[in-house]
Coordinates of C-alpha atoms in Angstrom, one line a residue:
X1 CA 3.0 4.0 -2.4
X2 CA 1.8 7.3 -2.8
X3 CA 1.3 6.9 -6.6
X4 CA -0.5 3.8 -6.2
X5 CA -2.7 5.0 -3.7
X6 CA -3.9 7.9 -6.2
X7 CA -4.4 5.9 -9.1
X8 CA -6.4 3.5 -6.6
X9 CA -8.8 6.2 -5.9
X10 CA -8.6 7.9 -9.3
X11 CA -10.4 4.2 -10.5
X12 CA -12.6 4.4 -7.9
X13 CA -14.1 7.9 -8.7
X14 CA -13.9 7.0 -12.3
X15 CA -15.6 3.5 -12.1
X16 CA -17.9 4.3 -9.4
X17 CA -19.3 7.0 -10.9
X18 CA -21.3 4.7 -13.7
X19 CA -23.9 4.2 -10.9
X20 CA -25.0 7.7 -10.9
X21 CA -25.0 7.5 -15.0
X22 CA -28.5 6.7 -15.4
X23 CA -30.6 9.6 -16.4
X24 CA -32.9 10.9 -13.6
X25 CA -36.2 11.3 -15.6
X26 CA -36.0 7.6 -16.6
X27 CA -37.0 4.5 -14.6
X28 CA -33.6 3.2 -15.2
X29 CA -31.4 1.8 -12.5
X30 CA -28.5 0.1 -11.3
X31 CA -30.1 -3.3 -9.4
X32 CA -26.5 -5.0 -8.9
X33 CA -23.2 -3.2 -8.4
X34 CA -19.7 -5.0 -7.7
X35 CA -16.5 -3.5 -7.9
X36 CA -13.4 -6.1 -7.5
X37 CA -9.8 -4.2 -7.7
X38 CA -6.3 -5.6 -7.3
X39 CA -3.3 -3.5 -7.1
X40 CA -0.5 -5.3 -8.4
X41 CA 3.3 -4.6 -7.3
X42 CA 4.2 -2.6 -11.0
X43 CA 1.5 0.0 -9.9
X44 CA -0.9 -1.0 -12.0
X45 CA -4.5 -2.2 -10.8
X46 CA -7.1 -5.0 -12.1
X47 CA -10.7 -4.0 -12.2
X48 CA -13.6 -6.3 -12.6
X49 CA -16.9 -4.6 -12.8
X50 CA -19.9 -6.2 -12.9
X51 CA -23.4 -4.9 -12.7
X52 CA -27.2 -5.7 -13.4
X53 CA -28.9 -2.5 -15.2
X54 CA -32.8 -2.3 -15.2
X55 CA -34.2 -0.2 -17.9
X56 CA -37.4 -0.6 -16.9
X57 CA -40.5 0.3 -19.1
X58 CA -38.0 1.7 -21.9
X59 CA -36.0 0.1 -24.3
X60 CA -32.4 0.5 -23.8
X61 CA -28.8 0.3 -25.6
X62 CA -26.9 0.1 -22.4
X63 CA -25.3 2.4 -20.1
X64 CA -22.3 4.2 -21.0
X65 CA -19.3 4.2 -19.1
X66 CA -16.8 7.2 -19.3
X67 CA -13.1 6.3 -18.3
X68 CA -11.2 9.0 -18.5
X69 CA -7.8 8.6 -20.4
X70 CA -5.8 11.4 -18.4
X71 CA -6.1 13.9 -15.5
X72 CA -4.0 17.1 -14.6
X73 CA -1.5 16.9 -12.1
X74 CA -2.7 18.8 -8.8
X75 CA 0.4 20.1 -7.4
X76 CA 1.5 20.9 -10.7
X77 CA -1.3 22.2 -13.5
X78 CA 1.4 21.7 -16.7
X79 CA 1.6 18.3 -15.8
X80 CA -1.0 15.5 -16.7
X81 CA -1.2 12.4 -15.1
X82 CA -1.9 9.5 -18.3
X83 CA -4.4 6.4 -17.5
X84 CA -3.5 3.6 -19.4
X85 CA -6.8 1.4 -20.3
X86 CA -6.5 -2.1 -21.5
X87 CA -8.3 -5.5 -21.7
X88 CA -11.5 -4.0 -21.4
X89 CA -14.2 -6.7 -22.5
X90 CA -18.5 -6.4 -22.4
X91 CA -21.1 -9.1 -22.3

């Protein structure tokens, strides 16, 4: 439970931090935000993000969203824990 409970709040840091992802000098900005996760019973988790970004008078490519792959182990620096990303789809 533990385990799941980290990785839980490992995807929400990592996910949630695409709202902040918009540059500050720009009028750019996140105008819908939804976050649906579902833990499932092998420990792994299902995470629909959905959002509405306004780039305002510029013209934009789209945000970028970093998801990180891996992340050291606190209690123990010489290990890392590994993030498996899959199924990832854009439209």
């Amino acid at each position: 439970m533990r385990r799941l409970l980290g990785i839980l709040l490992t995807a929400v840091v990592c996910l949630g931090w695409a709202q902040v992802s918009a540059h500050a000098d720009s009028q750019w900005q996140i105008t819908r935000y939804d976050m649906q996760m579902v833990a499932q019973r092998d420990g792994s988790i299902d995470v629909t993000l959905e959002f509405d970004f306004d780039f305002g008078r510029e013209r934009g490519h789209g945000p970028l969203l970093v998801l990180p792959t891996r992340m050291e182990v606190t209690d123990d620096p010489d290990r890392w824990r590994v993030l498996e990303i899959s199924d990832i789809e854009a439209h």
